[in-house]
XYZ file of C-alpha atoms in Angstrom:
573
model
C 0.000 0.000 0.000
C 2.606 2.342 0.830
C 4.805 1.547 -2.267
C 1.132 2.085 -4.520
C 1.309 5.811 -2.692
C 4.434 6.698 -3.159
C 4.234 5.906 -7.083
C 1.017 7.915 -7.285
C 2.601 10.740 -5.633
C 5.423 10.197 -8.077
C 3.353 10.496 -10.803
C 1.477 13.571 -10.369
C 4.297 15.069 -9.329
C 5.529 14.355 -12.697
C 2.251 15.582 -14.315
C 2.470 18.862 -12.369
C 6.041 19.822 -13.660
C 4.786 18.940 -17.242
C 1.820 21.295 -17.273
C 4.240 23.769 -15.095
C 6.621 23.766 -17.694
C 3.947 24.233 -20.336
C 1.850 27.405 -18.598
C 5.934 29.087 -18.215
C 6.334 28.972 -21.753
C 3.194 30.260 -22.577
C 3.646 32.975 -20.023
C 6.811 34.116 -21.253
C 6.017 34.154 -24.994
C 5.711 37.589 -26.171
C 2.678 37.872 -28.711
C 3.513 38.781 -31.991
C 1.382 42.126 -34.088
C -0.924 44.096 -31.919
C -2.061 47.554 -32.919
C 0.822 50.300 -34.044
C 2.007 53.110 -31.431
C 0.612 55.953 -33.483
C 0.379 58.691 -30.814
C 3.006 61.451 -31.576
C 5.953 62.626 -29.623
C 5.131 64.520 -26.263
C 7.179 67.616 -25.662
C 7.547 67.202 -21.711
C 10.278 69.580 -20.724
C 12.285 72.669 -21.899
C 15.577 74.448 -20.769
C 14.781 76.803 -20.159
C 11.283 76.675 -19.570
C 8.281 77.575 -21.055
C 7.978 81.064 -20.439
C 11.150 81.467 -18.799
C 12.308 85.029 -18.023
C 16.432 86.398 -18.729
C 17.550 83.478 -20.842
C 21.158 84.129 -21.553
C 22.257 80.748 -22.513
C 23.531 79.200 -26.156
C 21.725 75.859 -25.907
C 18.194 74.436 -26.342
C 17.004 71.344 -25.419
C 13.421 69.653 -25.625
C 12.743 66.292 -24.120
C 10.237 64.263 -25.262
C 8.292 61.127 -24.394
C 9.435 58.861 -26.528
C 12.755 58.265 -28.818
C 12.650 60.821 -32.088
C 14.357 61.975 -35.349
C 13.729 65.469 -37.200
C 13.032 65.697 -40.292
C 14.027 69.326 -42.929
C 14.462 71.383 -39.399
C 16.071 74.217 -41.379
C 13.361 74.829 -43.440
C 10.418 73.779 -40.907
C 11.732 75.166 -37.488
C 10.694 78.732 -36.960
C 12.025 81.155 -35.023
C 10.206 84.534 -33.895
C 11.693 87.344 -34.572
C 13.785 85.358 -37.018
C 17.764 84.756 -35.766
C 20.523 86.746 -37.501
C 22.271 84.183 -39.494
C 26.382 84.711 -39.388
C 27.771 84.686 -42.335
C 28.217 81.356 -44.169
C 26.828 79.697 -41.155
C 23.513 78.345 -39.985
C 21.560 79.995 -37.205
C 22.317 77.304 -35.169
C 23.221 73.580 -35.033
C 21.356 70.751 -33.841
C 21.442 67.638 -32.677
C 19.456 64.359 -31.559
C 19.982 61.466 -28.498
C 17.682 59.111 -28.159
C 14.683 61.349 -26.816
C 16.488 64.754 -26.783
C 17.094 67.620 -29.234
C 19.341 69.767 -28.856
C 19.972 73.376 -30.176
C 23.015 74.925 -30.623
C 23.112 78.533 -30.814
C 25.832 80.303 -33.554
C 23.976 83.723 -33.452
C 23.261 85.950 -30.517
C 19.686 86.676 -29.265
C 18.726 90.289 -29.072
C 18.248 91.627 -25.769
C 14.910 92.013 -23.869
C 13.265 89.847 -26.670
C 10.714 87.793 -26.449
C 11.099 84.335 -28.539
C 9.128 81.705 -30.075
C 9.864 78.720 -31.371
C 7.625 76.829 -33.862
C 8.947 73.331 -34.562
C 5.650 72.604 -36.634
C 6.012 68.989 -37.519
C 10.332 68.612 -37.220
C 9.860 66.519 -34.870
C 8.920 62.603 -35.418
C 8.165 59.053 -33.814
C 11.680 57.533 -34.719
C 9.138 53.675 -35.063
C 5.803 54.607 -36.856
C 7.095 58.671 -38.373
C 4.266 60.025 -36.177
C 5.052 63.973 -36.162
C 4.884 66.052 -32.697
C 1.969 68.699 -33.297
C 2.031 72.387 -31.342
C 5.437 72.074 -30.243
C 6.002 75.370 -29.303
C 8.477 76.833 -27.001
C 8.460 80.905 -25.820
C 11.512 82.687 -23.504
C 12.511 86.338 -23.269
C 16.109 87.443 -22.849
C 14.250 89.859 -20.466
C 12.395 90.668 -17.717
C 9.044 90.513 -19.066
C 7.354 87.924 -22.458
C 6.067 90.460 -24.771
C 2.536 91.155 -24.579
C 1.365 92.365 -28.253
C -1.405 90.015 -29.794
C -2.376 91.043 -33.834
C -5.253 89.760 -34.648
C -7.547 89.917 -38.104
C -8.650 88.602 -41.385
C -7.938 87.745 -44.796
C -10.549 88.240 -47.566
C -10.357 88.383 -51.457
C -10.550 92.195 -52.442
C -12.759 91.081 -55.689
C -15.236 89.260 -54.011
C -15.114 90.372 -50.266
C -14.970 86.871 -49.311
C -12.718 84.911 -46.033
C -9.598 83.233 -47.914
C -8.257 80.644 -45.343
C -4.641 78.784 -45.536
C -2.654 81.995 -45.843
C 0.746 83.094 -44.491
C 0.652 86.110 -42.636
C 3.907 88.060 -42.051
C 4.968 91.014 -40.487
C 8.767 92.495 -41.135
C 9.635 95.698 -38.651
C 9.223 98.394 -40.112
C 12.723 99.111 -39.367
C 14.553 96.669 -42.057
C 14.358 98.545 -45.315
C 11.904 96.429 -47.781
C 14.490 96.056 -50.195
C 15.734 93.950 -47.862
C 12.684 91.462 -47.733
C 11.758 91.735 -50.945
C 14.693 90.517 -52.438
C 14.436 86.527 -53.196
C 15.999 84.902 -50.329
C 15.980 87.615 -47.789
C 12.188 88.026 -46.991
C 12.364 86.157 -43.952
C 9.742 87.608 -41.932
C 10.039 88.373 -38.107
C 6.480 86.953 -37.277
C 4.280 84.735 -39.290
C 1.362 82.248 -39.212
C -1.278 80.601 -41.144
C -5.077 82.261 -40.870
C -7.994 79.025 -40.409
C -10.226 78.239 -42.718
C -12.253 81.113 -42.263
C -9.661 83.647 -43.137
C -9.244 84.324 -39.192
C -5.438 84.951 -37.857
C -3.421 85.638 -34.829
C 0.136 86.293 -33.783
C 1.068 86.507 -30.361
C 4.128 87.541 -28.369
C 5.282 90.322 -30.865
C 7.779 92.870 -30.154
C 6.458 96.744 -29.129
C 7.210 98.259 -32.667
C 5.665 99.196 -35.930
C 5.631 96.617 -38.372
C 4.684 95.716 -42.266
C 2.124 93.103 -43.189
C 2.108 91.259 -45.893
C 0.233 87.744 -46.844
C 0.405 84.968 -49.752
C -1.149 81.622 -50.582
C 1.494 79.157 -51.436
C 3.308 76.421 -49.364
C 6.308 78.220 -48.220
C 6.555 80.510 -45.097
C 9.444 82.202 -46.533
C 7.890 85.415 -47.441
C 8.579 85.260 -51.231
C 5.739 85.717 -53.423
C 4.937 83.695 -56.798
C 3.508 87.152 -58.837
C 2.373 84.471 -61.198
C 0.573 81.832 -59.246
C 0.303 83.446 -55.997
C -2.861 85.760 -54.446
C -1.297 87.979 -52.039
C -1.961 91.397 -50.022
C -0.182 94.038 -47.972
C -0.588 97.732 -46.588
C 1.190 100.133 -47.631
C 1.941 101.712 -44.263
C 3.469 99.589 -41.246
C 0.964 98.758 -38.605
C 1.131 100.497 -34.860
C 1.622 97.787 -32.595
C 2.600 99.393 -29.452
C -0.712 97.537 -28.048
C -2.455 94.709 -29.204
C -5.125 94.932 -31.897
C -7.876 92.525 -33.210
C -9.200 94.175 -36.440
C -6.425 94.260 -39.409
C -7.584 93.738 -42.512
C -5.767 92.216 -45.390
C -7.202 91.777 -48.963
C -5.906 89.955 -51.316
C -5.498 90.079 -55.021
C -4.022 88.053 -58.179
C -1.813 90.556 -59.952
C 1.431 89.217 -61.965
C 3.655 92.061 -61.206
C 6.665 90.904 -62.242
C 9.012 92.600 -65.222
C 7.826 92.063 -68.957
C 10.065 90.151 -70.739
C 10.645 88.117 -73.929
C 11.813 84.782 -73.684
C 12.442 83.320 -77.253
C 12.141 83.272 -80.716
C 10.612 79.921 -81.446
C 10.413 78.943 -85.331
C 8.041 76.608 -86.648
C 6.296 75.295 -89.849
C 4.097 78.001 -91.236
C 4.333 79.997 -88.199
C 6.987 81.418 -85.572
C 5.901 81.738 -82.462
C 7.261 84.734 -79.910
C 7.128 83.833 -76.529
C 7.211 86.309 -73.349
C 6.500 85.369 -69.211
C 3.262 86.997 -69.236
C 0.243 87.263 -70.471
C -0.345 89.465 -73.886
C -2.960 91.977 -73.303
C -2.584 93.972 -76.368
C -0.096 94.093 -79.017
C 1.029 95.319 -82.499
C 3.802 93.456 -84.578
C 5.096 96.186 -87.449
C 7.764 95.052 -89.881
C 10.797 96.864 -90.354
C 11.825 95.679 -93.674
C 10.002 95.344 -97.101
C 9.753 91.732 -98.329
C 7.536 91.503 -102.135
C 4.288 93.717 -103.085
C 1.210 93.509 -101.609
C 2.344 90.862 -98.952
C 1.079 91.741 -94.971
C 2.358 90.174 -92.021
C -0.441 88.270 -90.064
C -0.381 87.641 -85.907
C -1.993 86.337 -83.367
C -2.464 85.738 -80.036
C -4.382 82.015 -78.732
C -6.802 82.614 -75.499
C -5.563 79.251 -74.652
C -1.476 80.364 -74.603
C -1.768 84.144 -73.819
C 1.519 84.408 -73.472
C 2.883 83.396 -76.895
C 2.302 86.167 -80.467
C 2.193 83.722 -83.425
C 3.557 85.837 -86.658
C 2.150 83.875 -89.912
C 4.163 83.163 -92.736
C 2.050 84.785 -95.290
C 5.528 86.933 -96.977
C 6.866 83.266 -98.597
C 10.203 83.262 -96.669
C 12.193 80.134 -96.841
C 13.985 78.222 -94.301
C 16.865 80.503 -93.112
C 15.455 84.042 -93.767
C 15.547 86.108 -91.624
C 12.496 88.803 -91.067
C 13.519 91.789 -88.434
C 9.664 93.620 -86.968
C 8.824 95.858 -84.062
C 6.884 93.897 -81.242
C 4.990 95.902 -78.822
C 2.573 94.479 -76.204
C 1.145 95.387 -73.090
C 0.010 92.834 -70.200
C -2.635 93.142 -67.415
C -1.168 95.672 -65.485
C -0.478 98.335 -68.851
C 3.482 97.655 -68.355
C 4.254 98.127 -72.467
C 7.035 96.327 -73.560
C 8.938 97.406 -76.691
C 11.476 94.394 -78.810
C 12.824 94.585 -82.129
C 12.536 90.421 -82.886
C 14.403 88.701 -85.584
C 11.581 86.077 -86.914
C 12.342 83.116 -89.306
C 10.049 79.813 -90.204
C 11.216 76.292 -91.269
C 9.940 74.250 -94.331
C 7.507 71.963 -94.673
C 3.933 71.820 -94.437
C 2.309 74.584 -92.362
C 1.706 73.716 -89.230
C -1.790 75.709 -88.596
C -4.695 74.898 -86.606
C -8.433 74.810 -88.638
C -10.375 77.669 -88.791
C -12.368 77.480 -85.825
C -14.688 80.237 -83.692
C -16.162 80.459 -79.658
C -18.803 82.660 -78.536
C -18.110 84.476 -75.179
C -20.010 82.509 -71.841
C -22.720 84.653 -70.351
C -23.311 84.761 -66.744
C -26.964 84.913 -67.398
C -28.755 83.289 -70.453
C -31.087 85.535 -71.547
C -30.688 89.234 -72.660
C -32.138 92.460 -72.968
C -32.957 94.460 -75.997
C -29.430 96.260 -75.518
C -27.869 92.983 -77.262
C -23.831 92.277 -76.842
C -21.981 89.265 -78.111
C -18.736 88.593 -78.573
C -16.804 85.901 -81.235
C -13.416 85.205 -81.112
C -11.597 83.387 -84.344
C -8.283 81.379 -83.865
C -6.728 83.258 -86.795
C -7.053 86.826 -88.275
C -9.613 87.345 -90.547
C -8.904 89.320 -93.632
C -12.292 89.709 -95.563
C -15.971 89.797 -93.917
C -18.875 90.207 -96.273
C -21.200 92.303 -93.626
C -24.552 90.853 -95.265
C -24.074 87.012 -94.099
C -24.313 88.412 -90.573
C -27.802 88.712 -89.579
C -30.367 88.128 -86.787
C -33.395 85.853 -88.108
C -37.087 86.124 -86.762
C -40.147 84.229 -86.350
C -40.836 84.052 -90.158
C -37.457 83.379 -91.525
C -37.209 87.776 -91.719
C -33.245 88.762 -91.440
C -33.084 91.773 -89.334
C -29.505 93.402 -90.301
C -26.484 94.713 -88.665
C -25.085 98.268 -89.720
C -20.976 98.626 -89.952
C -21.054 100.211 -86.611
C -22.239 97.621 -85.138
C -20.040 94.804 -86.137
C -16.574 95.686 -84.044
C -13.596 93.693 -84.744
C -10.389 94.362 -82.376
C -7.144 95.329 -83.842
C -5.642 91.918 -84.888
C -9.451 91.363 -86.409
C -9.425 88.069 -84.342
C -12.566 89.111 -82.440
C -15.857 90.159 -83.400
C -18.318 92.162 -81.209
C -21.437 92.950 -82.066
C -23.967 95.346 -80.488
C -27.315 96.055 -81.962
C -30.007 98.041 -79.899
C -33.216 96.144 -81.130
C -35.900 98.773 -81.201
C -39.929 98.297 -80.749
C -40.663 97.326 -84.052
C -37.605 94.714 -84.487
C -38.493 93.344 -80.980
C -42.227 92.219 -82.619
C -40.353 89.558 -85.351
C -38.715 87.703 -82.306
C -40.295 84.125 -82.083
C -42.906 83.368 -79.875
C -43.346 80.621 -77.773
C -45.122 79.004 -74.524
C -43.267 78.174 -71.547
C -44.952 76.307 -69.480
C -44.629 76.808 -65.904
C -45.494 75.635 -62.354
C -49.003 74.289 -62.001
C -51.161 75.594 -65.220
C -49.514 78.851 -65.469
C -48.270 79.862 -68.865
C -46.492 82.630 -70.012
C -45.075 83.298 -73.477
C -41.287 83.131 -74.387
C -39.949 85.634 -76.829
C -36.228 84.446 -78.555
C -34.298 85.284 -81.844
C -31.220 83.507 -83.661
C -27.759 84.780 -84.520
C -26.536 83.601 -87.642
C -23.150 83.753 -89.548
C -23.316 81.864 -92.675
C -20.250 80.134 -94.089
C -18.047 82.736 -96.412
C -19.091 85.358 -93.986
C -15.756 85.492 -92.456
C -12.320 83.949 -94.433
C -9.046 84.227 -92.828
C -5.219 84.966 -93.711
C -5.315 81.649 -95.569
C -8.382 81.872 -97.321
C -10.256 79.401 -95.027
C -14.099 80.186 -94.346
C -15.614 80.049 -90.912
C -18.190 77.684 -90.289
C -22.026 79.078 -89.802
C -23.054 79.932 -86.744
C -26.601 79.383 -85.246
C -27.117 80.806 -81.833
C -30.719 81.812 -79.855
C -31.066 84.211 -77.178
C -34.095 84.134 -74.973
C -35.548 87.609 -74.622
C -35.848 88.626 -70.998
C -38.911 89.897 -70.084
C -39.480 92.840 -67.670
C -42.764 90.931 -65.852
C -40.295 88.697 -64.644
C -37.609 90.566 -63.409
C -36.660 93.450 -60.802
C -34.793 96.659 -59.960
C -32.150 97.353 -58.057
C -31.775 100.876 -56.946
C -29.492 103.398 -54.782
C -27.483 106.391 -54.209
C -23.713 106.763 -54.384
C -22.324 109.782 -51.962
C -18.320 109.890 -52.680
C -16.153 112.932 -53.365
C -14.066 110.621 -56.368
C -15.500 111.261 -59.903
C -14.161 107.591 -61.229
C -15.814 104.425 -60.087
C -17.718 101.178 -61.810
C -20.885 99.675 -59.871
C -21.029 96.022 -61.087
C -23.636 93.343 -60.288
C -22.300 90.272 -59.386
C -23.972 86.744 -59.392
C -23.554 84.179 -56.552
C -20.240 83.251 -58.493
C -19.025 86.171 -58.550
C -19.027 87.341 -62.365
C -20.418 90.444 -63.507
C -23.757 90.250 -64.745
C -24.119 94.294 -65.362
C -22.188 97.595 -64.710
C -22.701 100.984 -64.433
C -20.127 103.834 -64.585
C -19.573 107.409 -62.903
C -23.740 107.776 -62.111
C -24.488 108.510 -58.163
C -28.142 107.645 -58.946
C -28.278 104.371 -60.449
C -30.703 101.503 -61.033
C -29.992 98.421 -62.850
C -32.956 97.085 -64.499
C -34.343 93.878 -65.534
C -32.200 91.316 -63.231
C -33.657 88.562 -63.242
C -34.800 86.417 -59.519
C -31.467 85.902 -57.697
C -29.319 86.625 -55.216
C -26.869 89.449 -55.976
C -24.187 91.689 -54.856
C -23.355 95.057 -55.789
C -19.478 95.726 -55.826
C -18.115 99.388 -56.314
C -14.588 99.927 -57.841
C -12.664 103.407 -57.542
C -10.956 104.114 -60.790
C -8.151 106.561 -60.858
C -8.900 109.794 -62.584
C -8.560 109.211 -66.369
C -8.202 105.732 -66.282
C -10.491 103.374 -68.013
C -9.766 99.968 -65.688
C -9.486 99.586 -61.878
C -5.643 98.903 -60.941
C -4.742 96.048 -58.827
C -1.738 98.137 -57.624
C 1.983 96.796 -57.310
C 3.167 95.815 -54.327
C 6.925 95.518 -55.443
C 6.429 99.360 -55.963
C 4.122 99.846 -52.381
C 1.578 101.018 -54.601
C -1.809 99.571 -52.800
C -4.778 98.329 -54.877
C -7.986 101.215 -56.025
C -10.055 100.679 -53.512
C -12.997 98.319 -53.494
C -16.029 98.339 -51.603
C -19.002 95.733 -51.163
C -23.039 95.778 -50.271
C -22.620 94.410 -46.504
C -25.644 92.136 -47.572
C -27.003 89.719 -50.115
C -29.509 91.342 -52.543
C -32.657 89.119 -53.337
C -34.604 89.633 -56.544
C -38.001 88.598 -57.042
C -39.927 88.617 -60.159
C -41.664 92.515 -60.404
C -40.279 93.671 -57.415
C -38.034 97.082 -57.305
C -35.429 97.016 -54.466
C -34.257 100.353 -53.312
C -31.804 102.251 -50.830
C -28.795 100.016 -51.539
C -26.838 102.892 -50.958
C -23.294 104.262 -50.532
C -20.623 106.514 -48.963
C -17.086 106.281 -49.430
């Protein structure tokens, strides 16, 4: 019995160290995936501090939570006001142990200045490339951080609407511009990004007057793109010897940069002149005789503005040479003036099909004061007038004098205006429109035609005809719009404006104005200030400080109903 015992006890002894040794290795396995440490880096401590006071030291460190690596800190880390950079030297060095960056300092700090230190997303998760957000870090080399808060908004000047995603800098007023609007140097001694809503803030400035000047773009260098890039400034620095909340910056697309030709480009049938902007107007006159009878044909493609095409219509030959006087004006009225050496190459010409596009209309139908515009991809040389014609109900053709057919100088456009009168507005086609329920009203409309042969081009090819019908508006089913402009300037434009924003009517220079027969909408009424004398508005130039004419809005949507005058949308500037 006692030998029986002992064997058991053997046994499940033996059975116990088994599943012993079994539960240990399960216990001390380490399980394999499990969800990714995606938080990002915590900043937990400073020296100095956060809001330390007297900093006199060279170094910078930040701790953080967990082990990290920086990524482009030279072009990411900002520092407010910016550092003076020694010459051929960095700011300041860096580097990174384990959970600690370090900042060396190669130029001094300025004395009883506040600083701020944006670090944006430098800083990463050295496992999963998580990026440290709001790591921020403010001193002051004296006794006190500085106290000045600007605060404001950024808004389109055309449409008086928030533009969000914007850089905002300021550059004391002390630096000469030259210096910050050089490429390179515009390093701006506060900056930051407005919100969606156009809304921005910069704290801790400096006691001090200061320029202000904002772009879109990616870069928070403080160098403008003229080209791609809306952007806005005032012409005067900004007091901020105590905070302020209500700075306004508008912004505006204007390429301001120099006119310039870039190259002589010859091709087959055509050479093409290319400059860096846009080609407003222009006039190409040649400076040399070449045959009898031959003219020198240009143009200028909607679709590549910035490139004058000169035709070879004077039968040069692959290495002539042709000299001619370019001048062209962009956007802004800055004239250029180039003598150009032109040549073409052999072979078959090269030249695009005859083709035409009528201008887009913000809204459908028009009034009795007709206006349409056609634009031709080549010159035209020859229009027979009487294939040009409006067509009524019964097949009638109602005419169009010479004054009324307007071609622009390189006779690549076609406008044509024709004041229908009482009698001419009887042959436009009637028909019923059915509307909501069993109401019926009756829809007037007439066709613009061109027939084929009406206009031929440099090279003798015809335009294709052109059917297009207008729907007459009619007053029953419109409004008014009405006010009363009180200004001392004798220029200015009121424009209506759709809910997109495009100009749906203007009026010029008249302190009591109406605009009649808008159709049901919503609306705004914009008012640009033109300078004395000058036909356009001018978006200014801010390489010259020269601020925008101003611009001024409605402060509320206008709503038009059907037979309904609206009145009092008044003024004072």
């Amino acid at each position: 019995m006692l030998i029986t015992t002992t064997i058991q006890k053997i046994f499940w002894n033996a059975i116990l160290c088994v599943v012993g040794l079994l539960v240990s290795c399960v216990a001390v396995q380490t399980p394999e995936g499990g969800p990714p440490d995606e938080t990002p880096p915590m900043l937990i401590r400073t020296v100095p501090e956060n809001g330390s006071l007297n900093f006199k030291g060279k170094k910078i460190t930040l701790t953080f939570d967990k082990d990290i690596a920086v990524e482009n800190i030279y072009s990411k880390l900002r520092v407010m006001p910016q550092l003076e950079k020694p010459k051929n030297q960095q700011a300041y060095r860096y580097e990174v142990r384990g959970r600690t960056l370090k900042i060396m300092l190669n130029a001094p700090l300025k004395e009883d200045t506040t600083y701020s230190m944006h670090f944006n997303d430098v800083v990463k998760d050295t496992h999963e490339g998580t990026k440290a957000t709001n790591a921020v870090l403010t001193f002051s080399t004296g006794s006190f951080i500085d106290p000045i808060t600007a605060k404001g908004r950024i808004k389109d000047l055309l449409t008086n609407k928030p533009v969000g995603d914007v850089h905002v800098c300021l550059y004391n007023a002390e630096r000469d511009p030259k210096e910050w609007n050089n490429k390179g140097k515009g390093e701006p001694d506060y900056y930051t990004t407005s919100d969606q809503e156009g809304n921005f803030s910069i704290e801790r400035i400096r006691l001090g007057r200061y320029y202000i000047r904002a772009m879109t773009g990616k870069t928070h260098t403080g160098e403008i793109d003229y080209e791609k890039e809306r952007y806005g400034f005032l012409r005067d620095p900004i007091d901020l010897t105590e905070s302020r909340e209500d700075i306004v910056v508008p912004l505006v697309a204007a390429d301001v940069r120099d006119f310039k030709l870039l190259r002589v480009a010859p091709q087959k049938g055509f050479c093409a002149i290319v400059l860096n902007k846009a080609v407003k107007t222009y006039a190409a006159a040649p400076l040399q005789v070449v045959g009898t009878n031959m003219q020198l044909y240009s143009f200028v493609d909607p679709t590549a503005p910035k490139t004058v095409l000169v035709y070879n219509t004077l039968g040069m030959l692959e290495g002539d040479d042709f000299e001619l006087k370019l001048t062209a004006e962009d956007a802004l009225h800055v004239l250029l003036e180039e003598h150009v050496t032109i040549r073409f190459k052999e072979g078959k010409q090269d030249i695009k099909r005859l083709t035409h596009s009528l201008k887009s209309r913000p809204i459908s139908s028009i009034i009795p004061r007709f206006r349409e515009t056609i634009s031709f991809n080549k010159p035209i040389t020859k229009v027979v007038a009487s294939l040009v014609y409006f067509e009524g109900k019964h097949q009638e053709k109602i005419g169009l004098a010479k004054e009324e057919l307007r071609w622009n100088a390189t006779k690549t456009q076609l406008t044509i205006k024709k004041n229908f009168s009482e009698e001419e507005l009887k042959k436009f086609t009637t028909t019923k429109k059915e509307g909501k329920g069993t109401h019926t009203t009756m829809q007037r409309s007439i066709a613009l035609k061109m027939d084929a042969g009406a206009c031929i081009a440099f090279d003798q090819e015809q335009n294709k005809p052109i059917d297009s019908s207008y729907v007459l508006r009619e007053e029953a089913e419109t409004g008014t719009i009405a006010g009363t402009i009180e200004t001392e300037h004798g220029c200015f434009r009121i424009e209506l404006l759709n809910e997109n924003d495009e100009v749906v009517d203007s009026i010029r220079n008249q302190k009591n104005y109406q605009f009649k027969m808008v159709p049901p909408g919503t609306y705004a009424i914009r008012i640009l200030v033109l300078q004395e004398g000058k036909k356009e508005w001018s978006p200014g130039n801010i390489r010259n400080n020269l601020e925008p004419d101003p611009v001024f809005f409605y402060d509320k949507p206008i709503s038009v109903v059907e037979a309904w005058d609206i009145t009092g949308i008044d003024f004072k500037f």
